[in-house]
């Protein structure tokens, strides 16, 4: 009988470039239609990036246009605002 090891799945935080456990991060997705949104389920179709849910990381994403580079496209400032509001709401509830 084989023992199954409990490996921790790691993902890179786009704001700090550190590898962190996946369950501590939030996922932002850009799907085929070009929509960018926060993926609460972490399984939505599309290209995803992960961010640590804290105020510093959220501000850094907006200031440095990190999503533009991660998704290799230009993201509208309105989308940045909406994502920032949603992430801040999630951070304040946790």
PDB file of N, CA and C in Angstrom:
ATOM      1  N   UNK A   1       0.821  -1.178   0.000  1.00  0.00           N
ATOM      2  CA  UNK A   1       0.000   0.000   0.000  1.00  0.00           C
ATOM      3  C   UNK A   1       0.874   1.254   0.000  1.00  0.00           C
ATOM      4  N   UNK A   2       0.552   2.193  -0.883  1.00  0.00           N
ATOM      5  CA  UNK A   2       1.317   3.429  -0.953  1.00  0.00           C
ATOM      6  C   UNK A   2       0.706   4.462  -0.023  1.00  0.00           C
ATOM      7  N   UNK A   3       1.593   5.190   0.632  1.00  0.00           N
ATOM      8  CA  UNK A   3       1.135   6.299   1.460  1.00  0.00           C
ATOM      9  C   UNK A   3       1.071   7.549   0.589  1.00  0.00           C
ATOM     10  N   UNK A   4      -0.006   8.275   0.727  1.00  0.00           N
ATOM     11  CA  UNK A   4      -0.151   9.516  -0.013  1.00  0.00           C
ATOM     12  C   UNK A   4       0.387  10.657   0.844  1.00  0.00           C
ATOM     13  N   UNK A   5       1.359  11.372   0.312  1.00  0.00           N
ATOM     14  CA  UNK A   5       1.924  12.501   1.030  1.00  0.00           C
ATOM     15  C   UNK A   5       1.037  13.722   0.858  1.00  0.00           C
ATOM     16  N   UNK A   6       0.864  14.457   1.906  1.00  0.00           N
ATOM     17  CA  UNK A   6       0.077  15.692   1.843  1.00  0.00           C
ATOM     18  C   UNK A   6       1.001  16.832   1.437  1.00  0.00           C
ATOM     19  N   UNK A   7       1.129  17.041   0.144  1.00  0.00           N
ATOM     20  CA  UNK A   7       1.957  18.117  -0.356  1.00  0.00           C
ATOM     21  C   UNK A   7       1.141  19.401  -0.377  1.00  0.00           C
ATOM     22  N   UNK A   8       1.803  20.477  -0.058  1.00  0.00           N
ATOM     23  CA  UNK A   8       1.156  21.768  -0.109  1.00  0.00           C
ATOM     24  C   UNK A   8       1.348  22.340  -1.511  1.00  0.00           C
ATOM     25  N   UNK A   9       0.267  22.739  -2.149  1.00  0.00           N
ATOM     26  CA  UNK A   9       0.339  23.305  -3.481  1.00  0.00           C
ATOM     27  C   UNK A   9       0.738  24.774  -3.350  1.00  0.00           C
ATOM     28  N   UNK A  10       1.783  25.166  -4.080  1.00  0.00           N
ATOM     29  CA  UNK A  10       2.280  26.532  -4.016  1.00  0.00           C
ATOM     30  C   UNK A  10       1.974  27.272  -5.310  1.00  0.00           C
ATOM     31  N   UNK A  11       1.715  28.559  -5.190  1.00  0.00           N
ATOM     32  CA  UNK A  11       1.519  29.436  -6.334  1.00  0.00           C
ATOM     33  C   UNK A  11       2.274  30.734  -6.052  1.00  0.00           C
ATOM     34  N   UNK A  12       2.647  31.433  -7.119  1.00  0.00           N
ATOM     35  CA  UNK A  12       3.410  32.674  -6.968  1.00  0.00           C
ATOM     36  C   UNK A  12       2.472  33.863  -6.831  1.00  0.00           C
ATOM     37  N   UNK A  13       2.699  34.651  -5.803  1.00  0.00           N
ATOM     38  CA  UNK A  13       1.972  35.904  -5.602  1.00  0.00           C
ATOM     39  C   UNK A  13       2.528  36.918  -6.593  1.00  0.00           C
ATOM     40  N   UNK A  14       1.679  37.493  -7.454  1.00  0.00           N
ATOM     41  CA  UNK A  14       2.165  38.407  -8.485  1.00  0.00           C
ATOM     42  C   UNK A  14       2.663  39.727  -7.922  1.00  0.00           C
ATOM     43  N   UNK A  15       2.222  40.106  -6.739  1.00  0.00           N
ATOM     44  CA  UNK A  15       2.646  41.373  -6.154  1.00  0.00           C
ATOM     45  C   UNK A  15       4.032  41.270  -5.510  1.00  0.00           C
ATOM     46  N   UNK A  16       4.320  40.148  -4.851  1.00  0.00           N
ATOM     47  CA  UNK A  16       5.597  40.010  -4.146  1.00  0.00           C
ATOM     48  C   UNK A  16       6.548  39.025  -4.804  1.00  0.00           C
ATOM     49  N   UNK A  17       6.078  38.258  -5.780  1.00  0.00           N
ATOM     50  CA  UNK A  17       6.868  37.215  -6.447  1.00  0.00           C
ATOM     51  C   UNK A  17       7.366  36.142  -5.482  1.00  0.00           C
ATOM     52  N   UNK A  18       6.607  35.872  -4.452  1.00  0.00           N
ATOM     53  CA  UNK A  18       6.944  34.819  -3.503  1.00  0.00           C
ATOM     54  C   UNK A  18       6.020  33.631  -3.718  1.00  0.00           C
ATOM     55  N   UNK A  19       6.562  32.438  -3.518  1.00  0.00           N
ATOM     56  CA  UNK A  19       5.766  31.224  -3.592  1.00  0.00           C
ATOM     57  C   UNK A  19       5.064  31.027  -2.253  1.00  0.00           C
ATOM     58  N   UNK A  20       3.736  30.917  -2.298  1.00  0.00           N
ATOM     59  CA  UNK A  20       2.929  30.788  -1.093  1.00  0.00           C
ATOM     60  C   UNK A  20       1.923  29.666  -1.277  1.00  0.00           C
ATOM     61  N   UNK A  21       1.384  29.118  -0.184  1.00  0.00           N
ATOM     62  CA  UNK A  21       0.353  28.083  -0.303  1.00  0.00           C
ATOM     63  C   UNK A  21      -0.874  28.623  -1.054  1.00  0.00           C
ATOM     64  N   UNK A  22      -1.391  27.818  -1.965  1.00  0.00           N
ATOM     65  CA  UNK A  22      -2.507  28.219  -2.818  1.00  0.00           C
ATOM     66  C   UNK A  22      -3.745  28.622  -2.022  1.00  0.00           C
ATOM     67  N   UNK A  23      -3.978  27.933  -0.908  1.00  0.00           N
ATOM     68  CA  UNK A  23      -5.198  28.210  -0.142  1.00  0.00           C
ATOM     69  C   UNK A  23      -5.156  29.549   0.594  1.00  0.00           C
ATOM     70  N   UNK A  24      -3.997  30.215   0.666  1.00  0.00           N
ATOM     71  CA  UNK A  24      -3.916  31.522   1.313  1.00  0.00           C
ATOM     72  C   UNK A  24      -4.043  32.668   0.315  1.00  0.00           C
ATOM     73  N   UNK A  25      -4.095  32.356  -0.982  1.00  0.00           N
ATOM     74  CA  UNK A  25      -4.120  33.371  -2.024  1.00  0.00           C
ATOM     75  C   UNK A  25      -5.496  33.503  -2.663  1.00  0.00           C
ATOM     76  N   UNK A  26      -5.740  34.650  -3.283  1.00  0.00           N
ATOM     77  CA  UNK A  26      -6.943  34.874  -4.081  1.00  0.00           C
ATOM     78  C   UNK A  26      -6.554  34.815  -5.550  1.00  0.00           C
ATOM     79  N   UNK A  27      -7.472  34.361  -6.401  1.00  0.00           N
ATOM     80  CA  UNK A  27      -7.191  34.195  -7.827  1.00  0.00           C
ATOM     81  C   UNK A  27      -7.960  35.223  -8.636  1.00  0.00           C
ATOM     82  N   UNK A  28      -7.248  35.858  -9.575  1.00  0.00           N
ATOM     83  CA  UNK A  28      -7.856  36.793 -10.519  1.00  0.00           C
ATOM     84  C   UNK A  28      -7.730  36.146 -11.896  1.00  0.00           C
ATOM     85  N   UNK A  29      -8.823  36.143 -12.665  1.00  0.00           N
ATOM     86  CA  UNK A  29      -8.878  35.416 -13.928  1.00  0.00           C
ATOM     87  C   UNK A  29      -9.215  36.339 -15.089  1.00  0.00           C
ATOM     88  N   UNK A  30      -8.617  36.050 -16.251  1.00  0.00           N
ATOM     89  CA  UNK A  30      -9.026  36.677 -17.513  1.00  0.00           C
ATOM     90  C   UNK A  30      -9.466  35.536 -18.416  1.00  0.00           C
ATOM     91  N   UNK A  31     -10.739  35.548 -18.805  1.00  0.00           N
ATOM     92  CA  UNK A  31     -11.260  34.447 -19.627  1.00  0.00           C
ATOM     93  C   UNK A  31     -11.118  34.756 -21.115  1.00  0.00           C
ATOM     94  N   UNK A  32     -11.603  33.855 -21.958  1.00  0.00           N
ATOM     95  CA  UNK A  32     -11.466  33.993 -23.410  1.00  0.00           C
ATOM     96  C   UNK A  32     -12.183  35.214 -23.970  1.00  0.00           C
ATOM     97  N   UNK A  33     -13.222  35.662 -23.300  1.00  0.00           N
ATOM     98  CA  UNK A  33     -13.969  36.840 -23.753  1.00  0.00           C
ATOM     99  C   UNK A  33     -13.308  38.137 -23.313  1.00  0.00           C
ATOM    100  N   UNK A  34     -12.220  38.047 -22.557  1.00  0.00           N
ATOM    101  CA  UNK A  34     -11.497  39.231 -22.115  1.00  0.00           C
ATOM    102  C   UNK A  34     -11.985  39.799 -20.797  1.00  0.00           C
ATOM    103  N   UNK A  35     -12.893  39.107 -20.124  1.00  0.00           N
ATOM    104  CA  UNK A  35     -13.410  39.576 -18.844  1.00  0.00           C
ATOM    105  C   UNK A  35     -12.394  39.268 -17.752  1.00  0.00           C
ATOM    106  N   UNK A  36     -12.167  40.235 -16.882  1.00  0.00           N
ATOM    107  CA  UNK A  36     -11.249  40.060 -15.754  1.00  0.00           C
ATOM    108  C   UNK A  36     -12.070  40.145 -14.483  1.00  0.00           C
ATOM    109  N   UNK A  37     -11.922  39.140 -13.604  1.00  0.00           N
ATOM    110  CA  UNK A  37     -12.717  39.097 -12.385  1.00  0.00           C
ATOM    111  C   UNK A  37     -12.004  38.270 -11.318  1.00  0.00           C
ATOM    112  N   UNK A  38     -12.449  38.425 -10.072  1.00  0.00           N
ATOM    113  CA  UNK A  38     -11.931  37.641  -8.957  1.00  0.00           C
ATOM    114  C   UNK A  38     -12.646  36.295  -8.960  1.00  0.00           C
ATOM    115  N   UNK A  39     -11.865  35.221  -8.950  1.00  0.00           N
ATOM    116  CA  UNK A  39     -12.416  33.868  -8.987  1.00  0.00           C
ATOM    117  C   UNK A  39     -12.463  33.320  -7.563  1.00  0.00           C
ATOM    118  N   UNK A  40     -13.650  33.282  -6.999  1.00  0.00           N
ATOM    119  CA  UNK A  40     -13.806  32.800  -5.624  1.00  0.00           C
ATOM    120  C   UNK A  40     -13.640  31.288  -5.517  1.00  0.00           C
ATOM    121  N   UNK A  41     -13.957  30.569  -6.596  1.00  0.00           N
ATOM    122  CA  UNK A  41     -13.893  29.108  -6.564  1.00  0.00           C
ATOM    123  C   UNK A  41     -12.509  28.566  -6.901  1.00  0.00           C
ATOM    124  N   UNK A  42     -11.662  29.385  -7.512  1.00  0.00           N
ATOM    125  CA  UNK A  42     -10.301  29.017  -7.937  1.00  0.00           C
ATOM    126  C   UNK A  42     -10.281  27.939  -9.010  1.00  0.00           C
ATOM    127  N   UNK A  43     -11.375  27.803  -9.769  1.00  0.00           N
ATOM    128  CA  UNK A  43     -11.415  26.818 -10.848  1.00  0.00           C
ATOM    129  C   UNK A  43     -12.010  27.385 -12.147  1.00  0.00           C
ATOM    130  N   UNK A  44     -12.232  28.675 -12.233  1.00  0.00           N
ATOM    131  CA  UNK A  44     -12.839  29.262 -13.428  1.00  0.00           C
ATOM    132  C   UNK A  44     -11.911  29.109 -14.627  1.00  0.00           C
ATOM    133  N   UNK A  45     -12.516  28.987 -15.807  1.00  0.00           N
ATOM    134  CA  UNK A  45     -11.751  28.859 -17.040  1.00  0.00           C
ATOM    135  C   UNK A  45     -11.008  30.155 -17.329  1.00  0.00           C
ATOM    136  N   UNK A  46      -9.797  30.043 -17.825  1.00  0.00           N
ATOM    137  CA  UNK A  46      -9.032  31.207 -18.234  1.00  0.00           C
ATOM    138  C   UNK A  46      -7.692  31.280 -17.546  1.00  0.00           C
ATOM    139  N   UNK A  47      -6.943  32.294 -17.903  1.00  0.00           N
ATOM    140  CA  UNK A  47      -5.623  32.530 -17.328  1.00  0.00           C
ATOM    141  C   UNK A  47      -5.800  33.138 -15.946  1.00  0.00           C
ATOM    142  N   UNK A  48      -5.138  32.581 -14.964  1.00  0.00           N
ATOM    143  CA  UNK A  48      -5.289  33.062 -13.602  1.00  0.00           C
ATOM    144  C   UNK A  48      -3.979  33.512 -12.999  1.00  0.00           C
ATOM    145  N   UNK A  49      -4.057  34.516 -12.150  1.00  0.00           N
ATOM    146  CA  UNK A  49      -2.917  34.963 -11.351  1.00  0.00           C
ATOM    147  C   UNK A  49      -3.366  35.005  -9.898  1.00  0.00           C
ATOM    148  N   UNK A  50      -2.422  34.861  -9.016  1.00  0.00           N
ATOM    149  CA  UNK A  50      -2.724  34.798  -7.597  1.00  0.00           C
ATOM    150  C   UNK A  50      -2.155  36.005  -6.872  1.00  0.00           C
ATOM    151  N   UNK A  51      -2.887  36.448  -5.849  1.00  0.00           N
ATOM    152  CA  UNK A  51      -2.459  37.599  -5.066  1.00  0.00           C
ATOM    153  C   UNK A  51      -2.752  37.329  -3.593  1.00  0.00           C
ATOM    154  N   UNK A  52      -1.826  37.759  -2.753  1.00  0.00           N
ATOM    155  CA  UNK A  52      -2.000  37.635  -1.310  1.00  0.00           C
ATOM    156  C   UNK A  52      -3.053  38.647  -0.867  1.00  0.00           C
ATOM    157  N   UNK A  53      -4.051  38.212  -0.110  1.00  0.00           N
ATOM    158  CA  UNK A  53      -5.128  39.143   0.272  1.00  0.00           C
ATOM    159  C   UNK A  53      -4.732  40.072   1.423  1.00  0.00           C
ATOM    160  N   UNK A  54      -3.944  41.084   1.104  1.00  0.00           N
ATOM    161  CA  UNK A  54      -3.645  42.128   2.080  1.00  0.00           C
ATOM    162  C   UNK A  54      -3.613  43.475   1.368  1.00  0.00           C
ATOM    163  N   UNK A  55      -3.704  44.537   2.119  1.00  0.00           N
ATOM    164  CA  UNK A  55      -3.825  45.874   1.535  1.00  0.00           C
ATOM    165  C   UNK A  55      -2.617  46.254   0.692  1.00  0.00           C
ATOM    166  N   UNK A  56      -1.425  45.881   1.125  1.00  0.00           N
ATOM    167  CA  UNK A  56      -0.205  46.253   0.412  1.00  0.00           C
ATOM    168  C   UNK A  56      -0.174  45.614  -0.978  1.00  0.00           C
ATOM    169  N   UNK A  57      -0.471  44.330  -1.055  1.00  0.00           N
ATOM    170  CA  UNK A  57      -0.459  43.635  -2.349  1.00  0.00           C
ATOM    171  C   UNK A  57      -1.508  44.187  -3.297  1.00  0.00           C
ATOM    172  N   UNK A  58      -2.680  44.469  -2.774  1.00  0.00           N
ATOM    173  CA  UNK A  58      -3.771  44.976  -3.610  1.00  0.00           C
ATOM    174  C   UNK A  58      -3.422  46.351  -4.188  1.00  0.00           C
ATOM    175  N   UNK A  59      -2.848  47.216  -3.376  1.00  0.00           N
ATOM    176  CA  UNK A  59      -2.437  48.543  -3.855  1.00  0.00           C
ATOM    177  C   UNK A  59      -1.316  48.427  -4.886  1.00  0.00           C
ATOM    178  N   UNK A  60      -0.379  47.493  -4.652  1.00  0.00           N
ATOM    179  CA  UNK A  60       0.755  47.315  -5.548  1.00  0.00           C
ATOM    180  C   UNK A  60       0.302  46.860  -6.939  1.00  0.00           C
ATOM    181  N   UNK A  61      -0.719  46.010  -6.997  1.00  0.00           N
ATOM    182  CA  UNK A  61      -1.241  45.528  -8.281  1.00  0.00           C
ATOM    183  C   UNK A  61      -1.720  46.699  -9.133  1.00  0.00           C
ATOM    184  N   UNK A  62      -2.426  47.618  -8.510  1.00  0.00           N
ATOM    185  CA  UNK A  62      -2.973  48.761  -9.240  1.00  0.00           C
ATOM    186  C   UNK A  62      -1.871  49.759  -9.620  1.00  0.00           C
ATOM    187  N   UNK A  63      -0.979  50.068  -8.692  1.00  0.00           N
ATOM    188  CA  UNK A  63       0.052  51.067  -8.940  1.00  0.00           C
ATOM    189  C   UNK A  63       1.033  50.648 -10.030  1.00  0.00           C
ATOM    190  N   UNK A  64       1.375  49.372 -10.065  1.00  0.00           N
ATOM    191  CA  UNK A  64       2.386  48.887 -11.014  1.00  0.00           C
ATOM    192  C   UNK A  64       1.802  48.215 -12.254  1.00  0.00           C
ATOM    193  N   UNK A  65       0.485  48.252 -12.415  1.00  0.00           N
ATOM    194  CA  UNK A  65      -0.181  47.627 -13.568  1.00  0.00           C
ATOM    195  C   UNK A  65       0.255  46.175 -13.741  1.00  0.00           C
ATOM    196  N   UNK A  66       0.280  45.451 -12.669  1.00  0.00           N
ATOM    197  CA  UNK A  66       0.751  44.063 -12.684  1.00  0.00           C
ATOM    198  C   UNK A  66      -0.149  43.169 -13.527  1.00  0.00           C
ATOM    199  N   UNK A  67      -1.440  43.414 -13.523  1.00  0.00           N
ATOM    200  CA  UNK A  67      -2.353  42.576 -14.311  1.00  0.00           C
ATOM    201  C   UNK A  67      -2.114  42.741 -15.803  1.00  0.00           C
ATOM    202  N   UNK A  68      -1.707  43.927 -16.244  1.00  0.00           N
ATOM    203  CA  UNK A  68      -1.391  44.130 -17.656  1.00  0.00           C
ATOM    204  C   UNK A  68      -0.282  43.178 -18.092  1.00  0.00           C
ATOM    205  N   UNK A  69       0.759  43.098 -17.286  1.00  0.00           N
ATOM    206  CA  UNK A  69       1.886  42.225 -17.623  1.00  0.00           C
ATOM    207  C   UNK A  69       1.526  40.755 -17.484  1.00  0.00           C
ATOM    208  N   UNK A  70       0.775  40.421 -16.461  1.00  0.00           N
ATOM    209  CA  UNK A  70       0.426  39.019 -16.221  1.00  0.00           C
ATOM    210  C   UNK A  70      -0.481  38.466 -17.314  1.00  0.00           C
ATOM    211  N   UNK A  71      -1.427  39.266 -17.785  1.00  0.00           N
ATOM    212  CA  UNK A  71      -2.365  38.815 -18.806  1.00  0.00           C
ATOM    213  C   UNK A  71      -1.931  39.194 -20.217  1.00  0.00           C
ATOM    214  N   UNK A  72      -0.791  39.891 -20.352  1.00  0.00           N
ATOM    215  CA  UNK A  72      -0.223  40.290 -21.644  1.00  0.00           C
ATOM    216  C   UNK A  72      -1.223  41.076 -22.488  1.00  0.00           C
ATOM    217  N   UNK A  73      -1.901  42.007 -21.843  1.00  0.00           N
ATOM    218  CA  UNK A  73      -2.868  42.869 -22.516  1.00  0.00           C
ATOM    219  C   UNK A  73      -3.036  44.138 -21.688  1.00  0.00           C
ATOM    220  N   UNK A  74      -3.776  45.094 -22.201  1.00  0.00           N
ATOM    221  CA  UNK A  74      -4.045  46.317 -21.458  1.00  0.00           C
ATOM    222  C   UNK A  74      -5.377  46.177 -20.730  1.00  0.00           C
ATOM    223  N   UNK A  75      -5.329  46.373 -19.427  1.00  0.00           N
ATOM    224  CA  UNK A  75      -6.527  46.287 -18.595  1.00  0.00           C
ATOM    225  C   UNK A  75      -7.008  47.712 -18.324  1.00  0.00           C
ATOM    226  N   UNK A  76      -8.283  47.940 -18.518  1.00  0.00           N
ATOM    227  CA  UNK A  76      -8.898  49.246 -18.297  1.00  0.00           C
ATOM    228  C   UNK A  76      -8.813  49.633 -16.817  1.00  0.00           C
ATOM    229  N   UNK A  77      -8.646  50.923 -16.543  1.00  0.00           N
ATOM    230  CA  UNK A  77      -8.543  51.416 -15.159  1.00  0.00           C
ATOM    231  C   UNK A  77      -9.820  51.116 -14.370  1.00  0.00           C
ATOM    232  N   UNK A  78     -10.970  51.100 -15.042  1.00  0.00           N
ATOM    233  CA  UNK A  78     -12.230  50.792 -14.365  1.00  0.00           C
ATOM    234  C   UNK A  78     -12.213  49.368 -13.815  1.00  0.00           C
ATOM    235  N   UNK A  79     -11.610  48.463 -14.572  1.00  0.00           N
ATOM    236  CA  UNK A  79     -11.515  47.070 -14.112  1.00  0.00           C
ATOM    237  C   UNK A  79     -10.596  46.977 -12.909  1.00  0.00           C
ATOM    238  N   UNK A  80      -9.483  47.715 -12.949  1.00  0.00           N
ATOM    239  CA  UNK A  80      -8.592  47.759 -11.779  1.00  0.00           C
ATOM    240  C   UNK A  80      -9.341  48.252 -10.542  1.00  0.00           C
ATOM    241  N   UNK A  81     -10.149  49.303 -10.728  1.00  0.00           N
ATOM    242  CA  UNK A  81     -10.927  49.858  -9.615  1.00  0.00           C
ATOM    243  C   UNK A  81     -11.905  48.824  -9.059  1.00  0.00           C
ATOM    244  N   UNK A  82     -12.620  48.139  -9.952  1.00  0.00           N
ATOM    245  CA  UNK A  82     -13.605  47.146  -9.518  1.00  0.00           C
ATOM    246  C   UNK A  82     -12.939  45.981  -8.792  1.00  0.00           C
ATOM    247  N   UNK A  83     -11.815  45.515  -9.318  1.00  0.00           N
ATOM    248  CA  UNK A  83     -11.093  44.410  -8.676  1.00  0.00           C
ATOM    249  C   UNK A  83     -10.545  44.851  -7.329  1.00  0.00           C
ATOM    250  N   UNK A  84     -10.016  46.078  -7.269  1.00  0.00           N
ATOM    251  CA  UNK A  84      -9.496  46.584  -5.998  1.00  0.00           C
ATOM    252  C   UNK A  84     -10.610  46.654  -4.953  1.00  0.00           C
ATOM    253  N   UNK A  85     -11.786  47.137  -5.323  1.00  0.00           N
ATOM    254  CA  UNK A  85     -12.909  47.221  -4.386  1.00  0.00           C
ATOM    255  C   UNK A  85     -13.316  45.838  -3.886  1.00  0.00           C
ATOM    256  N   UNK A  86     -13.404  44.882  -4.819  1.00  0.00           N
ATOM    257  CA  UNK A  86     -13.816  43.533  -4.431  1.00  0.00           C
ATOM    258  C   UNK A  86     -12.776  42.861  -3.536  1.00  0.00           C
ATOM    259  N   UNK A  87     -11.498  43.021  -3.872  1.00  0.00           N
ATOM    260  CA  UNK A  87     -10.447  42.441  -3.043  1.00  0.00           C
ATOM    261  C   UNK A  87     -10.420  43.070  -1.654  1.00  0.00           C
ATOM    262  N   UNK A  88     -10.583  44.383  -1.593  1.00  0.00           N
ATOM    263  CA  UNK A  88     -10.602  45.072  -0.293  1.00  0.00           C
ATOM    264  C   UNK A  88     -11.781  44.597   0.543  1.00  0.00           C
ATOM    265  N   UNK A  89     -12.928  44.382  -0.100  1.00  0.00           N
ATOM    266  CA  UNK A  89     -14.097  43.879   0.617  1.00  0.00           C
ATOM    267  C   UNK A  89     -13.807  42.490   1.181  1.00  0.00           C
ATOM    268  N   UNK A  90     -13.185  41.638   0.380  1.00  0.00           N
ATOM    269  CA  UNK A  90     -12.848  40.287   0.832  1.00  0.00           C
ATOM    270  C   UNK A  90     -11.825  40.308   1.973  1.00  0.00           C
ATOM    271  N   UNK A  91     -10.844  41.183   1.870  1.00  0.00           N
ATOM    272  CA  UNK A  91      -9.821  41.285   2.911  1.00  0.00           C
ATOM    273  C   UNK A  91     -10.426  41.756   4.229  1.00  0.00           C
ATOM    274  N   UNK A  92     -11.329  42.699   4.160  1.00  0.00           N
ATOM    275  CA  UNK A  92     -11.937  43.237   5.385  1.00  0.00           C
ATOM    276  C   UNK A  92     -12.895  42.257   6.049  1.00  0.00           C
ATOM    277  N   UNK A  93     -13.467  41.317   5.276  1.00  0.00           N
ATOM    278  CA  UNK A  93     -14.361  40.316   5.857  1.00  0.00           C
ATOM    279  C   UNK A  93     -13.614  39.152   6.467  1.00  0.00           C
ATOM    280  N   UNK A  94     -12.382  38.909   6.045  1.00  0.00           N
ATOM    281  CA  UNK A  94     -11.625  37.753   6.557  1.00  0.00           C
ATOM    282  C   UNK A  94     -11.020  38.034   7.900  1.00  0.00           C
TER     283      UNK A  94
END
